[in-house]
CSV table of C-alpha atoms in Angstrom, one decimal:
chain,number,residue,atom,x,y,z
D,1,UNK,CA,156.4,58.9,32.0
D,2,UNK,CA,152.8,60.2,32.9
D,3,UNK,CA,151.9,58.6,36.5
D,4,UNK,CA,148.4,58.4,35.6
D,5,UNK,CA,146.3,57.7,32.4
D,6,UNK,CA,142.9,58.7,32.1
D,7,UNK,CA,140.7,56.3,29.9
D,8,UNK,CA,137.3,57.9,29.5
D,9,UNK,CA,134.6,55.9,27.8
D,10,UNK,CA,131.5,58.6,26.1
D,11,UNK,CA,128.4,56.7,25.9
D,12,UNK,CA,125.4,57.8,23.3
D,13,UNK,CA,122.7,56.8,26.4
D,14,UNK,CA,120.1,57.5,23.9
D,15,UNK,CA,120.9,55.8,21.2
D,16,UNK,CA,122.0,52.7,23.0
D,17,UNK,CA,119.0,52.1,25.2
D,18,UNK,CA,116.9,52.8,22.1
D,19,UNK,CA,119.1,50.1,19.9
D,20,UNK,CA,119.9,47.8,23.3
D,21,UNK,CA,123.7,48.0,22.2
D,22,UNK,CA,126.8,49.8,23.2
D,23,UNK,CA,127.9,49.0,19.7
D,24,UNK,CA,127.8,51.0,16.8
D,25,UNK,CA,129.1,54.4,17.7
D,26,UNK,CA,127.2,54.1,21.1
D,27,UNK,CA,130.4,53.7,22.8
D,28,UNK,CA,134.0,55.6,22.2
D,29,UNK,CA,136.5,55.0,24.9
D,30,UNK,CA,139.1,57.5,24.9
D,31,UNK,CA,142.6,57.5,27.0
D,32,UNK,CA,145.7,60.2,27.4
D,33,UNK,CA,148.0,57.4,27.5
D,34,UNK,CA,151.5,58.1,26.3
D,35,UNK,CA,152.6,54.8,24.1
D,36,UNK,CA,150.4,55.0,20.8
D,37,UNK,CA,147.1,53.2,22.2
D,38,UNK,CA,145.5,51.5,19.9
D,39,UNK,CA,141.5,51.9,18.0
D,40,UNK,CA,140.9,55.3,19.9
D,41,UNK,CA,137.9,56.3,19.6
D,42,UNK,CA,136.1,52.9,19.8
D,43,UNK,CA,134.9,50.1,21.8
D,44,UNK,CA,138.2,48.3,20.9
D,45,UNK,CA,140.2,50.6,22.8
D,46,UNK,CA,143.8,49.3,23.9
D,47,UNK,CA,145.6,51.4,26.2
D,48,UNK,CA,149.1,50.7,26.2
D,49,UNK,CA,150.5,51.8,29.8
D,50,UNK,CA,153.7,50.4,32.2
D,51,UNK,CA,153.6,48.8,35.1
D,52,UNK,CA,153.4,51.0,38.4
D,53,UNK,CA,151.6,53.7,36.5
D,54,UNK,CA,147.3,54.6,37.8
D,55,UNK,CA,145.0,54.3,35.4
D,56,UNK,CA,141.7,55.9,36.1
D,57,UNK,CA,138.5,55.2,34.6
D,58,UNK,CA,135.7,57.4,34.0
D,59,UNK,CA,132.3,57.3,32.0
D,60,UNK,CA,130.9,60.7,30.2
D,61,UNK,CA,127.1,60.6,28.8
D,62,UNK,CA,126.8,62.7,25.7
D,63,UNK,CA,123.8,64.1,26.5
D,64,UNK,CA,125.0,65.5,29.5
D,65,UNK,CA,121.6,65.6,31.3
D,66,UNK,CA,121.1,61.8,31.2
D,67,UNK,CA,123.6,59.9,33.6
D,68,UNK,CA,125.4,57.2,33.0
D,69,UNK,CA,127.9,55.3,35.7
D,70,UNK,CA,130.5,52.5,35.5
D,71,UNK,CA,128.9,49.7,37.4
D,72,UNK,CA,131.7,47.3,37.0
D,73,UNK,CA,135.1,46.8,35.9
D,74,UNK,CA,136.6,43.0,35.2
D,75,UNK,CA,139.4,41.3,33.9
D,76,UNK,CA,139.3,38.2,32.1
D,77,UNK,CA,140.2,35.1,33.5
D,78,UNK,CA,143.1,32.9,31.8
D,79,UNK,CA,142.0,31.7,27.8
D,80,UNK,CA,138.9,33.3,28.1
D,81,UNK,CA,138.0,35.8,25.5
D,82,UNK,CA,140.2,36.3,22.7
D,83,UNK,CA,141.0,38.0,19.8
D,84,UNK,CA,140.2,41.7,18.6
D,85,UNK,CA,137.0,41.2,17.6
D,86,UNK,CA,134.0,42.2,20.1
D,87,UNK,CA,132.2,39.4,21.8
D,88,UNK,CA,129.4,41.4,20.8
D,89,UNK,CA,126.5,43.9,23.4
D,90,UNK,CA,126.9,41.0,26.0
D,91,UNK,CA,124.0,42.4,28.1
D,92,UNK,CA,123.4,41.5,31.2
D,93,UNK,CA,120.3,42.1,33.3
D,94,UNK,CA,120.9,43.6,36.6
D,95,UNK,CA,121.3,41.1,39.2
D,96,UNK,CA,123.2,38.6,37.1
D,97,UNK,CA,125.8,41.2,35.8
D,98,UNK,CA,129.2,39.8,34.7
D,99,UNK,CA,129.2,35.4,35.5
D,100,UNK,CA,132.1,35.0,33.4
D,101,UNK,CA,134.4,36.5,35.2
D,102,UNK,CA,133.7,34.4,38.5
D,103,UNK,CA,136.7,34.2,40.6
D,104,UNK,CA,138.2,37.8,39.7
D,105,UNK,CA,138.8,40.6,42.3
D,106,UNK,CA,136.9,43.0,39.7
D,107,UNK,CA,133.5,42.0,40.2
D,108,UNK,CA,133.7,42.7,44.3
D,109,UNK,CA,131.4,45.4,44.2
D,110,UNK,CA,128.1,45.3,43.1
D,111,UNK,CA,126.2,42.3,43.4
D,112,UNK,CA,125.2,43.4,47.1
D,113,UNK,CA,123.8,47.0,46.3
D,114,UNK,CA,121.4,47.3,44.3
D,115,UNK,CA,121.5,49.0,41.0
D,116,UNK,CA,122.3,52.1,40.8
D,117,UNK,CA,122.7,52.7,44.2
D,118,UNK,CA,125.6,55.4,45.2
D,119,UNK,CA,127.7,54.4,41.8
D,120,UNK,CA,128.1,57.8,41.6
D,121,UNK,CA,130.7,57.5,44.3
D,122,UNK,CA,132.8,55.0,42.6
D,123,UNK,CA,136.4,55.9,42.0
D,124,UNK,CA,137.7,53.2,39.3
D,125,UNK,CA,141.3,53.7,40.0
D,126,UNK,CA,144.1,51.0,40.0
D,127,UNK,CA,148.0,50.3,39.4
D,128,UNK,CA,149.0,48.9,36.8
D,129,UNK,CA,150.7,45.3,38.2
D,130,UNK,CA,154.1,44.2,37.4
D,131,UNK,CA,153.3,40.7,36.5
D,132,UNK,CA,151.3,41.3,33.5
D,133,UNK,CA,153.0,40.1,30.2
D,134,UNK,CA,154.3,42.9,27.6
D,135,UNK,CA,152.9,43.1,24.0
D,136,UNK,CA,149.6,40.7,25.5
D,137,UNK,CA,146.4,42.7,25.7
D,138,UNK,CA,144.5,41.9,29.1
D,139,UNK,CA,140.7,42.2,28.0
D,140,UNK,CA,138.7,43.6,30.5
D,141,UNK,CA,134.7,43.8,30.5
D,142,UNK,CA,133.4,47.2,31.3
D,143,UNK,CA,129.8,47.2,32.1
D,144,UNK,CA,127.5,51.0,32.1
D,145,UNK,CA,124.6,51.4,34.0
D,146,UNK,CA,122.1,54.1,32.5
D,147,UNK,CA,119.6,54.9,35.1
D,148,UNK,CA,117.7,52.1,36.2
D,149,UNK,CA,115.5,49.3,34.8
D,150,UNK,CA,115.8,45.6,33.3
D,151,UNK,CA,117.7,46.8,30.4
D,152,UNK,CA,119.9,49.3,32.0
D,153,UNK,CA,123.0,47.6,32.5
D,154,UNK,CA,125.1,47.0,29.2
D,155,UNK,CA,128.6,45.8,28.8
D,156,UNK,CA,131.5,45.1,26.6
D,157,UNK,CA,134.4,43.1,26.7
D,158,UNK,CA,136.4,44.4,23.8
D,159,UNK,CA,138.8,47.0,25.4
D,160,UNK,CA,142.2,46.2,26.4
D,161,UNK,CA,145.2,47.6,28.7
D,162,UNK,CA,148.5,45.7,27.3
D,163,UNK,CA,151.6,46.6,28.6
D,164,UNK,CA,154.7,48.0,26.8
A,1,UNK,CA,128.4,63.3,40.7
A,2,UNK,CA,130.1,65.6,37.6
A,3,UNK,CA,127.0,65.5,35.7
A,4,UNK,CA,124.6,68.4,35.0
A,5,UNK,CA,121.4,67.9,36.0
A,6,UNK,CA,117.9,69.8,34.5
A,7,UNK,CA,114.9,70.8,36.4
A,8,UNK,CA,112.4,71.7,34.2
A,9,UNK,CA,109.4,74.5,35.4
A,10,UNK,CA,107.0,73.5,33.5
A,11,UNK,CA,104.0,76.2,34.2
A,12,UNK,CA,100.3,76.3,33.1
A,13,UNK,CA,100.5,79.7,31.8
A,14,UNK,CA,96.6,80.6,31.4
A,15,UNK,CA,96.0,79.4,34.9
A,16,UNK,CA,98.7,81.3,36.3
A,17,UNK,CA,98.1,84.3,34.9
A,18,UNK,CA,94.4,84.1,35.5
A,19,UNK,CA,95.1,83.9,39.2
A,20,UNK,CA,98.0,85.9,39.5
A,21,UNK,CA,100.0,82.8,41.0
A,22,UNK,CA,102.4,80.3,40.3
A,23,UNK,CA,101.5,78.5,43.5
A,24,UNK,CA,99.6,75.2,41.8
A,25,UNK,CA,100.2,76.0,38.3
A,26,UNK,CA,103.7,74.8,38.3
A,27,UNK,CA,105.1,71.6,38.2
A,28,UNK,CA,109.1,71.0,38.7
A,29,UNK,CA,110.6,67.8,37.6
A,30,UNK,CA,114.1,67.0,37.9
A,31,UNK,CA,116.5,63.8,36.5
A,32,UNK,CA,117.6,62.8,40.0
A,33,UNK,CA,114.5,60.5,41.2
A,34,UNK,CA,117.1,57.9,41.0
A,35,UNK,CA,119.1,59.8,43.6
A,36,UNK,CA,116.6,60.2,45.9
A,37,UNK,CA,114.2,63.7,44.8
A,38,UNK,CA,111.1,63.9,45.7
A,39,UNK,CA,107.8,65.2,45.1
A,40,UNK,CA,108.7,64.6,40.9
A,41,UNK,CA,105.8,66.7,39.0
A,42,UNK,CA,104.3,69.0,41.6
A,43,UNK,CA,105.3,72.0,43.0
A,44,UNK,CA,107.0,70.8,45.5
A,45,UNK,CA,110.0,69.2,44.6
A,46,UNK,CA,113.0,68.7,46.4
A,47,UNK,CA,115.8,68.0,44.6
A,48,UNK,CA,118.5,65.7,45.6
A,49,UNK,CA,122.3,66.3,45.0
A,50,UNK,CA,124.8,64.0,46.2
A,51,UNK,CA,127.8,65.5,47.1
A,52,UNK,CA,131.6,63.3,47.6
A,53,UNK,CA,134.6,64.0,48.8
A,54,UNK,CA,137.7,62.4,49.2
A,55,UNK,CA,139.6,60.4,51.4
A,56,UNK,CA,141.6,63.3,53.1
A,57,UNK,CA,138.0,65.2,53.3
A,58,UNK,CA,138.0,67.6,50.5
A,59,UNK,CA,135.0,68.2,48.3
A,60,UNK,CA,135.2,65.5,45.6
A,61,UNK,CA,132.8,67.3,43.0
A,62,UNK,CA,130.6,70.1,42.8
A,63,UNK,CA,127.6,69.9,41.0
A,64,UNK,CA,125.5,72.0,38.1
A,65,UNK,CA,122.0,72.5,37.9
A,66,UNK,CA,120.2,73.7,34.7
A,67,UNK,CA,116.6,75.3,34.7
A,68,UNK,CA,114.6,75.1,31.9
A,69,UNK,CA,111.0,76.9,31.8
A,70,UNK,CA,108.2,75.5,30.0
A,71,UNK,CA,104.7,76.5,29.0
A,72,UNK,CA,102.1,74.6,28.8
A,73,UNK,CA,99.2,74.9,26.6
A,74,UNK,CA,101.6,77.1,24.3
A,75,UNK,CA,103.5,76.0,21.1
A,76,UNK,CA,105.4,73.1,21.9
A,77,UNK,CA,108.8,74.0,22.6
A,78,UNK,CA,110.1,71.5,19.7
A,79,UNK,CA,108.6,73.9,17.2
A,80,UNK,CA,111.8,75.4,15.6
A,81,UNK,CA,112.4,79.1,16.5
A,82,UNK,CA,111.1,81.0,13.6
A,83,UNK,CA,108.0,79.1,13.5
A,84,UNK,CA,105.7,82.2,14.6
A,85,UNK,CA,107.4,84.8,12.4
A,86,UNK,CA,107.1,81.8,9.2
A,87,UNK,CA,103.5,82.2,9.9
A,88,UNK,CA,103.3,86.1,9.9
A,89,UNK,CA,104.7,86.2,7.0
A,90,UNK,CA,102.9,83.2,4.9
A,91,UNK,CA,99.7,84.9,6.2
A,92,UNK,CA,100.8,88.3,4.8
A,93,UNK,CA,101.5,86.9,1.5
A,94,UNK,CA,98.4,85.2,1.2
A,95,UNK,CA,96.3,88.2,2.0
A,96,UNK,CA,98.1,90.4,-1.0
A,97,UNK,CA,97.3,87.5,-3.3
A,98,UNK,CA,93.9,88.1,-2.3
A,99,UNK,CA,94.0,91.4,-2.0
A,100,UNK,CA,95.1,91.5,-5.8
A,101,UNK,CA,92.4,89.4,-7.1
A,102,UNK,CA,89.5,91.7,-5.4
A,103,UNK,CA,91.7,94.5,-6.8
A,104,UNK,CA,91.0,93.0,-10.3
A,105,UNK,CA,87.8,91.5,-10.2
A,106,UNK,CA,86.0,95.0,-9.3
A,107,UNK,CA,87.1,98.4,-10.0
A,108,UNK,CA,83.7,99.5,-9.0
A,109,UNK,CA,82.9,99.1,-4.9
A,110,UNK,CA,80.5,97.6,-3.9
A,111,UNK,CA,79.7,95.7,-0.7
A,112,UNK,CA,80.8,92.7,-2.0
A,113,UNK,CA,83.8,94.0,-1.9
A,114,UNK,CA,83.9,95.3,1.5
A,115,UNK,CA,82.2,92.1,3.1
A,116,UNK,CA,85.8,90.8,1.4
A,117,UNK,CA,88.0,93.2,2.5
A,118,UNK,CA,86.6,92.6,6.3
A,119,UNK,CA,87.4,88.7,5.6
A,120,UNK,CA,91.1,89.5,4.3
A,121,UNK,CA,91.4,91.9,7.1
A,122,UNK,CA,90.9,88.9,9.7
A,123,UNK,CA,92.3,85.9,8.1
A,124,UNK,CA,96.1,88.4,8.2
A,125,UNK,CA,95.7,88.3,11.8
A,126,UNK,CA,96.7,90.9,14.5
A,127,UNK,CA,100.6,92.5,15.3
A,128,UNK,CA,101.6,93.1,18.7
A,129,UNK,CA,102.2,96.4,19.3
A,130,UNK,CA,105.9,97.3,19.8
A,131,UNK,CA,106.1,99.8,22.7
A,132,UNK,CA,109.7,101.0,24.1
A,133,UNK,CA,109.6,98.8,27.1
A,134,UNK,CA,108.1,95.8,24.8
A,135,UNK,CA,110.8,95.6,22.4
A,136,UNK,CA,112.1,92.4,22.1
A,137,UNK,CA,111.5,88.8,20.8
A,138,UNK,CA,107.6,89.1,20.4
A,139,UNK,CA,107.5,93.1,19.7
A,140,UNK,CA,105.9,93.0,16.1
A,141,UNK,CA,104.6,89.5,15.5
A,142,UNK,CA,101.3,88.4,15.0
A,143,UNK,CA,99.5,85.9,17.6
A,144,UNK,CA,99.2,83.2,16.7
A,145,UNK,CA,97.4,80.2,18.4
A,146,UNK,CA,98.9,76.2,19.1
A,147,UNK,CA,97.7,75.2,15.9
A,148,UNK,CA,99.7,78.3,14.3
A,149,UNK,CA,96.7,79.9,12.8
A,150,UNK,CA,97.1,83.9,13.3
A,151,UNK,CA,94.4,85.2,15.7
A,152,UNK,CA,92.3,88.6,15.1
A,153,UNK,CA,91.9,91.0,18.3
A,154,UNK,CA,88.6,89.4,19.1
A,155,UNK,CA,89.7,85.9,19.4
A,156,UNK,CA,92.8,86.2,22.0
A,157,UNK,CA,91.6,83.4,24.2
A,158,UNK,CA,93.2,81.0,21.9
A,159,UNK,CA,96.8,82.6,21.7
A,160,UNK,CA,99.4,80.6,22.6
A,161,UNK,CA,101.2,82.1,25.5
A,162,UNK,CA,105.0,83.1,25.1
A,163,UNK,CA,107.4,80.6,27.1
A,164,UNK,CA,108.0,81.8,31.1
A,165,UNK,CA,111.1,83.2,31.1
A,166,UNK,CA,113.0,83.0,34.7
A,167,UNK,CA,114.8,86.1,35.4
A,168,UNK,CA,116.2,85.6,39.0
A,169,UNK,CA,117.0,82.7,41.3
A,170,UNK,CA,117.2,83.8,44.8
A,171,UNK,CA,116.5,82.7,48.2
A,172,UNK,CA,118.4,80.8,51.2
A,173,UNK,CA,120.7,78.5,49.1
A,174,UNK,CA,121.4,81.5,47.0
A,175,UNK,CA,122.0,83.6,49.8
A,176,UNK,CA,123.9,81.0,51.9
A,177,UNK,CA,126.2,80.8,49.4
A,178,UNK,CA,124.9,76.9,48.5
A,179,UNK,CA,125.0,77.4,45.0
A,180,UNK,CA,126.0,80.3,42.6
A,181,UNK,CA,123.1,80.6,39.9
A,182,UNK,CA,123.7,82.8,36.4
A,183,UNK,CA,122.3,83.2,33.6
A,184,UNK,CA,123.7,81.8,30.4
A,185,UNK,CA,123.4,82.1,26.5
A,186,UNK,CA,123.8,79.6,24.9
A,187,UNK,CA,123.3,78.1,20.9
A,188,UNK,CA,119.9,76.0,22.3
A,189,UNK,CA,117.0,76.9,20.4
A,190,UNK,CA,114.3,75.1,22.6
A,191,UNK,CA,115.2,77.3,25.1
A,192,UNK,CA,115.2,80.5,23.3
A,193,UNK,CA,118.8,80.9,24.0
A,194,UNK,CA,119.4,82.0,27.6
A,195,UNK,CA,119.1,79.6,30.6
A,196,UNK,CA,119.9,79.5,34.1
A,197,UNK,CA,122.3,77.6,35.7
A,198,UNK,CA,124.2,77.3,39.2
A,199,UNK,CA,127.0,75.6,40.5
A,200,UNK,CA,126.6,73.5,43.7
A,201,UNK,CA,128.6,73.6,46.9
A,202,UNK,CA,128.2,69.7,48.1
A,203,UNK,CA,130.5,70.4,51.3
A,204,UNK,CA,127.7,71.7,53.6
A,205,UNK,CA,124.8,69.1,53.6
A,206,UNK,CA,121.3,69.7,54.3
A,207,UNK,CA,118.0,71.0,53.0
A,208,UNK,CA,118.3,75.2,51.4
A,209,UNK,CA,115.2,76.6,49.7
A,210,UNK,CA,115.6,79.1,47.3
A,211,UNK,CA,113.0,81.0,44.8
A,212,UNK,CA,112.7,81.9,40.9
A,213,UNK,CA,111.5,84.8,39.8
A,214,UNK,CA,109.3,83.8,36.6
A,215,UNK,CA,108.2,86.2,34.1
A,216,UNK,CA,104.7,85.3,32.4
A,217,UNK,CA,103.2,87.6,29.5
A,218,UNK,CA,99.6,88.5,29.6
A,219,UNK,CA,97.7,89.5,26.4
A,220,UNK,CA,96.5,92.9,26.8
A,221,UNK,CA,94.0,95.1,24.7
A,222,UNK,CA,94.4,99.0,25.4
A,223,UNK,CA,93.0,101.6,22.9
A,224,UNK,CA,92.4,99.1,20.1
A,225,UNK,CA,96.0,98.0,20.3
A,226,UNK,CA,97.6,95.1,21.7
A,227,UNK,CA,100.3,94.0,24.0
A,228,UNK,CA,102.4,91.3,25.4
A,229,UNK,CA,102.1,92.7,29.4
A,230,UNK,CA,105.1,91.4,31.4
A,231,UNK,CA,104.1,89.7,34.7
A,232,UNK,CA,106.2,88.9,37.2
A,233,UNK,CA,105.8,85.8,39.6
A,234,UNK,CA,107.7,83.6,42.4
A,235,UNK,CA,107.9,79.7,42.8
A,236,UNK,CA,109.8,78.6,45.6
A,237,UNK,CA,111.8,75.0,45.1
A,238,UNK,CA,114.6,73.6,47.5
A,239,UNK,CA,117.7,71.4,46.9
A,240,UNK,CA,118.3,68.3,49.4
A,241,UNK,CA,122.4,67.9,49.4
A,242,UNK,CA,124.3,65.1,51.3
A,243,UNK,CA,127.5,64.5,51.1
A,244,UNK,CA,129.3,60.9,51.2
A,245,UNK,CA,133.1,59.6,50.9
A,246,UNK,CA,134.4,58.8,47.3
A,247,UNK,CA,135.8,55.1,47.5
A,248,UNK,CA,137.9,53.2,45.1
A,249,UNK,CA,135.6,50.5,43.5
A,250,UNK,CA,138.2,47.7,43.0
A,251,UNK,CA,139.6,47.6,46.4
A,252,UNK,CA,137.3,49.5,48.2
A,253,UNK,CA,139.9,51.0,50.2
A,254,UNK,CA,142.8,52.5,49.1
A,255,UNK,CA,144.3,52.4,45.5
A,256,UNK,CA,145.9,49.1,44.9
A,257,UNK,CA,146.8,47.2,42.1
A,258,UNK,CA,144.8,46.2,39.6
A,259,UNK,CA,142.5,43.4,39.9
A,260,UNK,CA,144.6,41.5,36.7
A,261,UNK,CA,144.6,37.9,37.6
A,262,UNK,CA,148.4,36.9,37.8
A,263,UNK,CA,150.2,34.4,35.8
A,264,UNK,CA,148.1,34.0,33.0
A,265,UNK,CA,147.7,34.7,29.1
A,266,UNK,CA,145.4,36.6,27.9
A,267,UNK,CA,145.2,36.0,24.6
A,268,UNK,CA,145.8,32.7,23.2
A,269,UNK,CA,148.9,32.6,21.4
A,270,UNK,CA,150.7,34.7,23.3
């Protein structure tokens, strides 16, 4: 079994600043994973890992001259979002970045710093815990900051890690 | 920060070649204003690179720099490649179409004809002459000016100036072993194919100058012929590094579990 899985999420700055939405090839989330993840390639992604493995995040800007950092990284709280289907760009302007997932460990950093400020030195690394449930996918929201402004931080809630 | 970066040298050719100086007729602009460069759009600008390194203290991630050298008041850079050649030739073309209909409207000359033959004679434009040394890229082409109209020998002020080429970077970063500059090829058509690029050391902060070597071409008229005159030039620019710890963004300390709230179902249903 690999120790750590790499999920890697390539981001089309460009075109989603210029159409305000990660959606719609603007996002492709990519992992090594070794148990068939599931949509590859898209905003859907479910990585299927096992518990005690790493799993590292990182983001990639296509146009490799335009940066683009993971601001934050949240799980869902219980019965919250459901389903495959994405809830959609879910933007959220800076400074009120990701309410839904109040009460989570995943939002800690942020909210304090202001935007854009040393993200670059973010490691988004974790294990996976033991007490999540096999076969469920555990939505998490992933939110991109691209540069700085009112519309730079965008989000998504529709990837997944689900354990074996 | 794994990202490449671009600082584009962006020099006012005319002026610089005028005064024999890139000092004030260049202006350096980088992507890293958010990191903390200065001086964006002058001369004088100090780029910022954030080195990181990890918890047990070694370097975390270098970083790469790309230059790319622009002209202004030239052909913008967007123009596809063969755009000056495409010219030379439609202008060619048009004066044998012209050529052949003096050809058949007089068999007799006159100076009709030779007031005609002047006009042809301008309107195909100019070639540069191709020397040994001047071989290359613009050995052979006609000027032309921004519009893209060709321009006779008498009316070079308008020519649009070839792109500055950087041929060295040098200087106390280089030399300190900071960063490690080369020159590249590459498929990229804006930039004529060759670019320079470096590789940052982040583990030694602090602020290293370090200089380009910039190659201009000045329009030259010797014996009736013309030239594209190489002229070589300096700019000096200097990198800002720091240097910070890496950190784990859920925990902020260590790695730890992830921040999956326990003992509940995702997914209703489940």
């Amino acid at each position: 079994m690999k120790t750590q899985v790499n999920i890697v999420a390539v981001v089309d700055v460009i075109g989603a600043l210029s159409v305000k939405t990660l959606l719609d090839g603007n996002l492709c989330m990519v992992d090594d994973g070794a148990f068939d993840s599931a949509h590859q390639g898209t905003a859907d992604l479910v990585t299927v890992v096992k518990p005690g493995q790493v799993v590292s995040w990182t983001a990639l800007a296509v146009d490799l001259q335009t940066p683009v950092e993971i601001k934050n990284i949240s799980f869902a709280p219980a019965g919250g979002r459901n389903g495959a289907a994405p809830s959609g760009p879910a933007m959220s302007p800076p400074g009120t970045q990701g309410t839904m997932t109040g009460g989570t460990h995943g939002q800690a950093h942020g909210q304090e710093e202001s935007e854009g400020d040393k993200l670059d030195l973010d490691v988004w690394t974790g294990v996976v815990p033991h007490w999540m449930t096999p076969g469920v996918p555990y939505q998490y929201r992933l939110e991109l900051q691209m540069y700085e402004g009112s519309n730079s931080v965008m989000s998504i809630d529709s990837p997944a890690l689900m354990c074996q | 920060m794994p990202q490449q970066l671009a600082i584009i040298v962006l020099v006012d050719v005319g002026n610089a070649l005028a005064s024999s100086t890139l000092e004030g007729n260049t202006y350096l602009f980088d992507n890293m204003k958010l990191h903390g460069s200065e001086n964006e759009g002058t001369g004088e600008l100090v780029t910022a690179i954030n080195g990181s390194y990890w918890r047990d203290g070694s370097q975390a991630s270098e970083q790469v720099l790309n230059w790319l050298p622009y002209s202004l008041g030239s052909i913008p850079p967007t123009v596809p490649r063969g755009y000056e050649v495409e010219r030379a030739r439609q202008t060619d073309e048009q004066a044998l179409a012209e050529l052949q209909e003096l050809a058949a409207k007089s068999t007799v000359p006159s100076s009709d004809a030779e007031a005609e033959l002047n006009r042809i004679r301008r309107s195909v434009g100019t070639r540069i002459k191709t020397t040994r040394r001047t071989r290359g890229r613009m050995s052979g082409q006609k000027i032309v000016d921004v519009t893209g109209q060709v321009v006779t020998e008498d009316a070079t002020a308008a020519a649009s100036h070839p792109a500055p080429v950087i041929t060295d970077i040098y200087g106390e970063a280089v030399e300190s072993k900071i960063m490690y500059p080369a020159e590249y090829g590459s498929p990229d058509m804006v930039t004529d194919g060759w670019y320079w690029s470096a590789t940052v050391d982040t583990s030694r902060p602090g602020t290293y100058s370090y200089m380009m070597r910039v190659q201009l071409h000045k329009l030259v008229q010797t014996n009736g012929e013309l030239r594209w005159d190489p002229v070589n030039l300096t700019c000096a620019s200097a990198l800002k590094i720091t240097s910070e710890p890496r950190r784990n963004a859920f925990t902020k300390a260590g790695v730890g579990p992830l921040p999956i709230p326990p003992a509940v179902r995702p997914g209703r249903g489940a």
